[in-house]
mmCIF file of C-alpha atoms in Angstrom:
data_model
loop_
_atom_site.group_PDB
_atom_site.id
_atom_site.type_symbol
_atom_site.label_atom_id
_atom_site.label_comp_id
_atom_site.label_asym_id
_atom_site.label_seq_id
_atom_site.Cartn_x
_atom_site.Cartn_y
_atom_site.Cartn_z
ATOM 1 C CA MET A 1 -37.271 -26.341 5.653
ATOM 2 C CA GLU A 2 -35.785 -23.396 7.493
ATOM 3 C CA ILE A 3 -32.493 -21.608 7.757
ATOM 4 C CA ASP A 4 -31.486 -18.978 10.299
ATOM 5 C CA MET A 5 -28.925 -16.475 9.106
ATOM 6 C CA PRO A 6 -27.601 -13.009 9.962
ATOM 7 C CA THR A 7 -29.764 -10.126 8.826
ATOM 8 C CA LYS A 8 -28.626 -7.608 6.235
ATOM 9 C CA LYS A 9 -29.717 -4.727 8.480
ATOM 10 C CA GLN A 10 -26.629 -4.504 10.660
ATOM 11 C CA THR A 11 -24.816 -1.908 12.733
ATOM 12 C CA PRO A 12 -21.508 -0.552 11.362
ATOM 13 C CA ARG A 13 -18.405 -1.295 13.392
ATOM 14 C CA THR A 14 -17.327 1.704 15.463
ATOM 15 C CA GLN A 15 -14.013 0.489 16.907
ATOM 16 C CA PRO A 16 -11.034 2.794 16.248
ATOM 17 C CA THR A 17 -8.800 2.039 13.295
ATOM 18 C CA PRO A 18 -5.525 0.299 14.328
ATOM 19 C CA GLU A 19 -2.426 2.366 13.710
ATOM 20 C CA GLY A 20 -1.176 1.897 10.186
ATOM 21 C CA TRP A 21 -4.534 0.805 8.744
ATOM 22 C CA PRO A 22 -5.739 3.100 5.918
ATOM 23 C CA VAL A 23 -9.464 2.781 6.702
ATOM 24 C CA ALA A 24 -11.821 1.245 9.229
ATOM 25 C CA TRP A 25 -13.524 -2.078 8.492
ATOM 26 C CA PRO A 26 -16.144 -0.969 5.924
ATOM 27 C CA TYR A 27 -18.755 -3.689 6.433
ATOM 28 C CA PRO A 28 -21.509 -3.763 9.059
ATOM 29 C CA VAL A 29 -21.108 -6.262 11.889
ATOM 30 C CA ASP A 30 -23.930 -7.469 14.118
ATOM 31 C CA TYR A 31 -23.652 -10.999 15.416
ATOM 32 C CA GLU A 32 -26.901 -10.883 17.401
ATOM 33 C CA LYS A 33 -29.336 -10.450 14.515
ATOM 34 C CA GLU A 34 -31.012 -13.387 12.781
ATOM 35 C CA ASN A 35 -33.269 -13.901 9.787
ATOM 36 C CA ARG A 36 -35.574 -16.858 9.375
ATOM 37 C CA VAL A 37 -36.043 -18.069 5.814
ATOM 38 C CA THR A 38 -38.585 -20.776 4.973
ATOM 39 C CA ALA A 39 -38.824 -22.947 1.882
ATOM 40 C CA ASP A 40 -40.114 -26.275 0.628
ATOM 41 C CA VAL A 41 -36.575 -27.399 -0.181
ATOM 42 C CA LEU A 42 -33.297 -26.219 1.350
ATOM 43 C CA VAL A 43 -30.145 -27.049 -0.619
ATOM 44 C CA LEU A 44 -26.823 -26.729 1.205
ATOM 45 C CA GLY A 45 -23.960 -26.138 -1.202
ATOM 46 C CA GLY A 46 -24.085 -24.435 -4.572
ATOM 47 C CA GLY A 47 -21.704 -26.598 -6.578
ATOM 48 C CA LEU A 48 -22.773 -28.697 -9.561
ATOM 49 C CA ALA A 49 -24.876 -31.136 -7.534
ATOM 50 C CA GLY A 50 -26.438 -28.383 -5.435
ATOM 51 C CA CYS A 51 -27.387 -26.296 -8.459
ATOM 52 C CA PHE A 52 -28.896 -29.270 -10.277
ATOM 53 C CA ALA A 53 -30.837 -30.240 -7.134
ATOM 54 C CA ALA A 54 -32.181 -26.705 -6.763
ATOM 55 C CA ILE A 55 -33.126 -26.529 -10.438
ATOM 56 C CA SER A 56 -34.901 -29.900 -10.365
ATOM 57 C CA ALA A 57 -36.926 -28.950 -7.286
ATOM 58 C CA ALA A 58 -37.804 -25.501 -8.647
ATOM 59 C CA ARG A 59 -39.022 -27.021 -11.911
ATOM 60 C CA LYS A 60 -41.553 -28.996 -9.889
ATOM 61 C CA GLY A 61 -43.000 -25.764 -8.556
ATOM 62 C CA LEU A 62 -41.372 -25.895 -5.118
ATOM 63 C CA LYS A 63 -39.958 -22.915 -3.257
ATOM 64 C CA VAL A 64 -36.211 -23.490 -3.073
ATOM 65 C CA VAL A 65 -33.458 -21.841 -1.035
ATOM 66 C CA LEU A 66 -29.858 -22.526 -2.059
ATOM 67 C CA VAL A 67 -27.121 -21.699 0.479
ATOM 68 C CA ASP A 68 -23.414 -21.521 -0.319
ATOM 69 C CA LYS A 69 -20.423 -20.372 1.707
ATOM 70 C CA SER A 70 -18.963 -18.804 -1.429
ATOM 71 C CA ALA A 71 -20.493 -17.214 -4.551
ATOM 72 C CA VAL A 72 -22.571 -19.697 -6.554
ATOM 73 C CA LEU A 73 -21.524 -18.191 -9.896
ATOM 74 C CA HIS A 74 -18.086 -19.821 -9.603
ATOM 75 C CA SER A 75 -18.137 -21.905 -6.415
ATOM 76 C CA GLY A 76 -17.374 -25.574 -5.944
ATOM 77 C CA ALA A 77 -14.840 -27.971 -7.439
ATOM 78 C CA ALA A 78 -16.040 -27.074 -10.947
ATOM 79 C CA GLY A 79 -16.110 -23.343 -10.261
ATOM 80 C CA SER A 80 -13.557 -22.551 -12.955
ATOM 81 C CA GLY A 81 -15.120 -25.008 -15.356
ATOM 82 C CA ILE A 82 -13.997 -28.227 -17.034
ATOM 83 C CA ASP A 83 -12.779 -28.845 -20.565
ATOM 84 C CA HIS A 84 -13.701 -32.487 -21.159
ATOM 85 C CA TRP A 85 -17.084 -34.229 -20.866
ATOM 86 C CA MET A 86 -16.265 -37.898 -20.504
ATOM 87 C CA PHE A 87 -18.314 -41.129 -20.456
ATOM 88 C CA CYS A 88 -20.602 -39.885 -23.240
ATOM 89 C CA PRO A 89 -21.062 -42.699 -25.793
ATOM 90 C CA SER A 90 -24.682 -41.742 -26.486
ATOM 91 C CA ASN A 91 -23.755 -38.545 -28.348
ATOM 92 C CA PRO A 92 -24.769 -38.467 -32.055
ATOM 93 C CA ALA A 93 -21.201 -39.063 -33.244
ATOM 94 C CA GLY A 94 -20.465 -41.798 -30.708
ATOM 95 C CA LYS A 95 -19.376 -45.128 -32.172
ATOM 96 C CA VAL A 96 -20.236 -47.407 -29.272
ATOM 97 C CA ASN A 97 -23.485 -47.861 -27.351
ATOM 98 C CA PRO A 98 -23.779 -47.349 -23.569
ATOM 99 C CA GLU A 99 -24.038 -51.085 -22.897
ATOM 100 C CA GLU A 100 -20.799 -51.903 -24.717
ATOM 101 C CA TYR A 101 -19.069 -48.882 -23.238
ATOM 102 C CA THR A 102 -19.996 -50.030 -19.730
ATOM 103 C CA LEU A 103 -19.161 -53.711 -20.017
ATOM 104 C CA ASP A 104 -16.022 -53.630 -22.172
ATOM 105 C CA PRO A 105 -13.575 -52.238 -19.560
ATOM 106 C CA ILE A 106 -15.073 -54.399 -16.805
ATOM 107 C CA LEU A 107 -14.575 -57.565 -18.821
ATOM 108 C CA ARG A 108 -11.323 -56.526 -20.482
ATOM 109 C CA TYR A 109 -9.163 -55.263 -17.616
ATOM 110 C CA LYS A 110 -11.188 -55.165 -14.386
ATOM 111 C CA GLY A 111 -11.478 -58.897 -13.932
ATOM 112 C CA GLY A 112 -15.251 -58.788 -14.228
ATOM 113 C CA TYR A 113 -15.647 -56.441 -11.273
ATOM 114 C CA GLY A 114 -17.004 -52.905 -11.372
ATOM 115 C CA ASN A 115 -19.941 -50.673 -10.559
ATOM 116 C CA ALA A 116 -21.723 -51.456 -13.806
ATOM 117 C CA VAL A 117 -25.043 -49.937 -12.727
ATOM 118 C CA ALA A 118 -23.623 -46.487 -11.985
ATOM 119 C CA ASP A 119 -21.348 -46.617 -15.035
ATOM 120 C CA TYR A 120 -24.253 -47.522 -17.294
ATOM 121 C CA ILE A 121 -26.485 -44.736 -15.968
ATOM 122 C CA THR A 122 -23.668 -42.255 -16.581
ATOM 123 C CA ALA A 123 -23.038 -43.549 -20.097
ATOM 124 C CA ARG A 124 -26.741 -43.569 -20.927
ATOM 125 C CA ASP A 125 -27.667 -40.136 -19.545
ATOM 126 C CA SER A 126 -24.534 -38.011 -19.962
ATOM 127 C CA TRP A 127 -25.451 -36.728 -23.431
ATOM 128 C CA GLU A 128 -28.928 -35.636 -22.337
ATOM 129 C CA THR A 129 -27.374 -33.813 -19.380
ATOM 130 C CA LEU A 130 -24.922 -32.057 -21.685
ATOM 131 C CA LEU A 131 -27.794 -30.995 -23.963
ATOM 132 C CA GLU A 132 -29.570 -29.593 -20.921
ATOM 133 C CA LEU A 133 -26.520 -27.486 -20.091
ATOM 134 C CA GLU A 134 -26.417 -26.310 -23.697
ATOM 135 C CA LYS A 135 -30.029 -25.148 -23.417
ATOM 136 C CA MET A 136 -29.061 -23.215 -20.286
ATOM 137 C CA GLY A 137 -26.407 -21.375 -22.269
ATOM 138 C CA MET A 138 -23.169 -23.350 -21.980
ATOM 139 C CA LYS A 139 -21.280 -23.768 -25.250
ATOM 140 C CA ILE A 140 -20.575 -27.388 -26.211
ATOM 141 C CA ARG A 141 -19.953 -27.117 -29.977
ATOM 142 C CA ASP A 142 -17.430 -25.443 -32.253
ATOM 143 C CA THR A 143 -20.096 -23.074 -33.578
ATOM 144 C CA ASP A 144 -17.488 -20.541 -34.728
ATOM 145 C CA ASP A 145 -15.790 -23.212 -36.872
ATOM 146 C CA VAL A 146 -12.417 -22.491 -35.293
ATOM 147 C CA PHE A 147 -11.469 -26.171 -35.646
ATOM 148 C CA LYS A 148 -13.232 -26.837 -38.943
ATOM 149 C CA GLY A 149 -11.551 -29.722 -40.738
ATOM 150 C CA ALA A 150 -9.694 -30.931 -37.651
ATOM 151 C CA PRO A 151 -9.542 -34.734 -37.323
ATOM 152 C CA PHE A 152 -11.087 -34.588 -33.852
ATOM 153 C CA ARG A 153 -14.146 -32.601 -35.042
ATOM 154 C CA ASP A 154 -17.438 -34.093 -36.204
ATOM 155 C CA GLU A 155 -18.506 -31.802 -39.036
ATOM 156 C CA GLN A 156 -22.203 -32.618 -38.793
ATOM 157 C CA THR A 157 -22.653 -31.893 -35.073
ATOM 158 C CA LYS A 158 -19.625 -29.575 -34.672
ATOM 159 C CA LEU A 159 -18.657 -31.534 -31.567
ATOM 160 C CA LEU A 160 -14.977 -31.820 -30.678
ATOM 161 C CA PHE A 161 -13.592 -35.065 -29.278
ATOM 162 C CA ALA A 162 -10.539 -36.036 -27.228
ATOM 163 C CA TYR A 163 -8.431 -39.058 -26.270
ATOM 164 C CA ASP A 164 -10.335 -41.937 -27.892
ATOM 165 C CA TYR A 165 -11.002 -41.079 -31.526
ATOM 166 C CA GLU A 166 -12.206 -44.594 -32.338
ATOM 167 C CA THR A 167 -15.304 -44.357 -30.138
ATOM 168 C CA ASN A 168 -15.785 -40.568 -29.713
ATOM 169 C CA THR A 169 -16.939 -40.837 -26.108
ATOM 170 C CA CYS A 170 -15.108 -37.815 -24.650
ATOM 171 C CA ILE A 171 -16.279 -34.361 -25.772
ATOM 172 C CA ARG A 172 -14.266 -31.152 -25.494
ATOM 173 C CA ILE A 173 -16.469 -28.384 -24.125
ATOM 174 C CA TRP A 174 -16.328 -24.720 -23.139
ATOM 175 C CA GLY A 175 -16.837 -25.595 -19.487
ATOM 176 C CA THR A 176 -16.012 -22.184 -18.055
ATOM 177 C CA GLY A 177 -19.630 -21.359 -18.817
ATOM 178 C CA MET A 178 -21.012 -24.267 -16.790
ATOM 179 C CA LYS A 179 -21.499 -22.613 -13.402
ATOM 180 C CA PRO A 180 -22.703 -19.303 -14.898
ATOM 181 C CA ALA A 181 -25.301 -21.252 -16.900
ATOM 182 C CA LEU A 182 -26.504 -23.121 -13.809
ATOM 183 C CA TYR A 183 -26.579 -19.894 -11.797
ATOM 184 C CA LYS A 184 -28.627 -18.171 -14.493
ATOM 185 C CA GLU A 185 -31.096 -21.060 -14.588
ATOM 186 C CA CYS A 186 -31.481 -20.983 -10.801
ATOM 187 C CA LYS A 187 -32.267 -17.273 -10.950
ATOM 188 C CA ARG A 188 -34.692 -17.757 -13.839
ATOM 189 C CA LEU A 189 -36.611 -20.371 -11.875
ATOM 190 C CA GLY A 190 -36.856 -18.146 -8.809
ATOM 191 C CA VAL A 191 -34.445 -20.052 -6.563
ATOM 192 C CA GLU A 192 -33.538 -17.865 -3.576
ATOM 193 C CA ILE A 193 -29.750 -17.851 -3.367
ATOM 194 C CA VAL A 194 -27.997 -17.073 -0.077
ATOM 195 C CA GLU A 195 -24.262 -16.556 -0.538
ATOM 196 C CA ARG A 196 -21.317 -16.047 1.813
ATOM 197 C CA ALA A 197 -23.208 -17.920 4.534
ATOM 198 C CA MET A 198 -21.602 -20.764 6.476
ATOM 199 C CA VAL A 199 -24.046 -23.456 7.604
ATOM 200 C CA THR A 200 -22.951 -24.757 11.002
ATOM 201 C CA GLY A 201 -25.656 -27.242 11.958
ATOM 202 C CA LEU A 202 -28.842 -29.050 11.013
ATOM 203 C CA LEU A 203 -32.229 -28.690 12.715
ATOM 204 C CA ASN A 204 -34.183 -31.822 13.594
ATOM 205 C CA GLU A 205 -37.952 -31.962 13.841
ATOM 206 C CA ASN A 206 -39.121 -31.026 17.358
ATOM 207 C CA GLY A 207 -35.469 -30.500 18.276
ATOM 208 C CA LEU A 208 -34.884 -34.221 18.816
ATOM 209 C CA PRO A 209 -31.705 -35.859 17.473
ATOM 210 C CA GLY A 210 -32.548 -38.644 15.058
ATOM 211 C CA ASN A 211 -35.744 -37.020 13.825
ATOM 212 C CA ARG A 212 -35.953 -35.917 10.215
ATOM 213 C CA VAL A 213 -33.992 -32.823 9.257
ATOM 214 C CA VAL A 214 -36.221 -29.765 8.803
ATOM 215 C CA GLY A 215 -33.703 -26.957 8.477
ATOM 216 C CA ALA A 216 -30.258 -25.594 9.190
ATOM 217 C CA THR A 217 -28.487 -22.775 10.992
#
C-alpha cells in the first residue's frame, strides 16, 4: 500500500504580514512537494477501529502506516474517552452468560427479531477486549479503593458496575486513558503514524477504477 503526502522539508512563507497581524504565518508552506510512503497495510483513520486494526496487523509482523487527519492520541469519537463498558456479561462478576444476555432482550421485548450474531459476539468477546486494553495501560479497576464498600463494586475484582446491578454487565472504566493506551501500543509495535494529513482519494491497481485498492493520496 502507498500514500503520497506533503514533505516535511518545506519552504517558509514569505508573503508580507497583513496589517494588524502580530506575526507572519510561522509554518512552512510548499504545496508542490510530495513524499511516497510504502507499507504492507495502510490504515486510514486513527480512531478506535483504526488503532485496533493497526495493532492487529503490526502484531502479525506487517509494516503498518496509520494516517489520521487529527492527532491519534485523542482523535475520533472516543477521543475524550468513555466511562461505561457495556455488553460485558462475561466478566468475572457477571451474573448472566453471553447466550442468555443475547437472547433475553430479543425474546422479551424485540418480538423475536434482532441481530443476535453480532450481539452474541460482542457479549462473548467484550471482556477479553477490555483486558487487552488493561494490558496496554488503561485503568479498568478501582485499584486505589476509592469506592471500597460501595454496593456497585465487586470487592474481589475491584470492578465497578452501573445501571443493572442484578447482572453486572456494564462496567465503569477510566476511559480517558483508552486512546493514549492504543497510541502507546501502536508506537511500541512500530506503527508509522502520520498525523494532520487529510486523505483525499484512493489509488487503484494499475490506475483502473474497480481494481483493488493499493494506496491513497
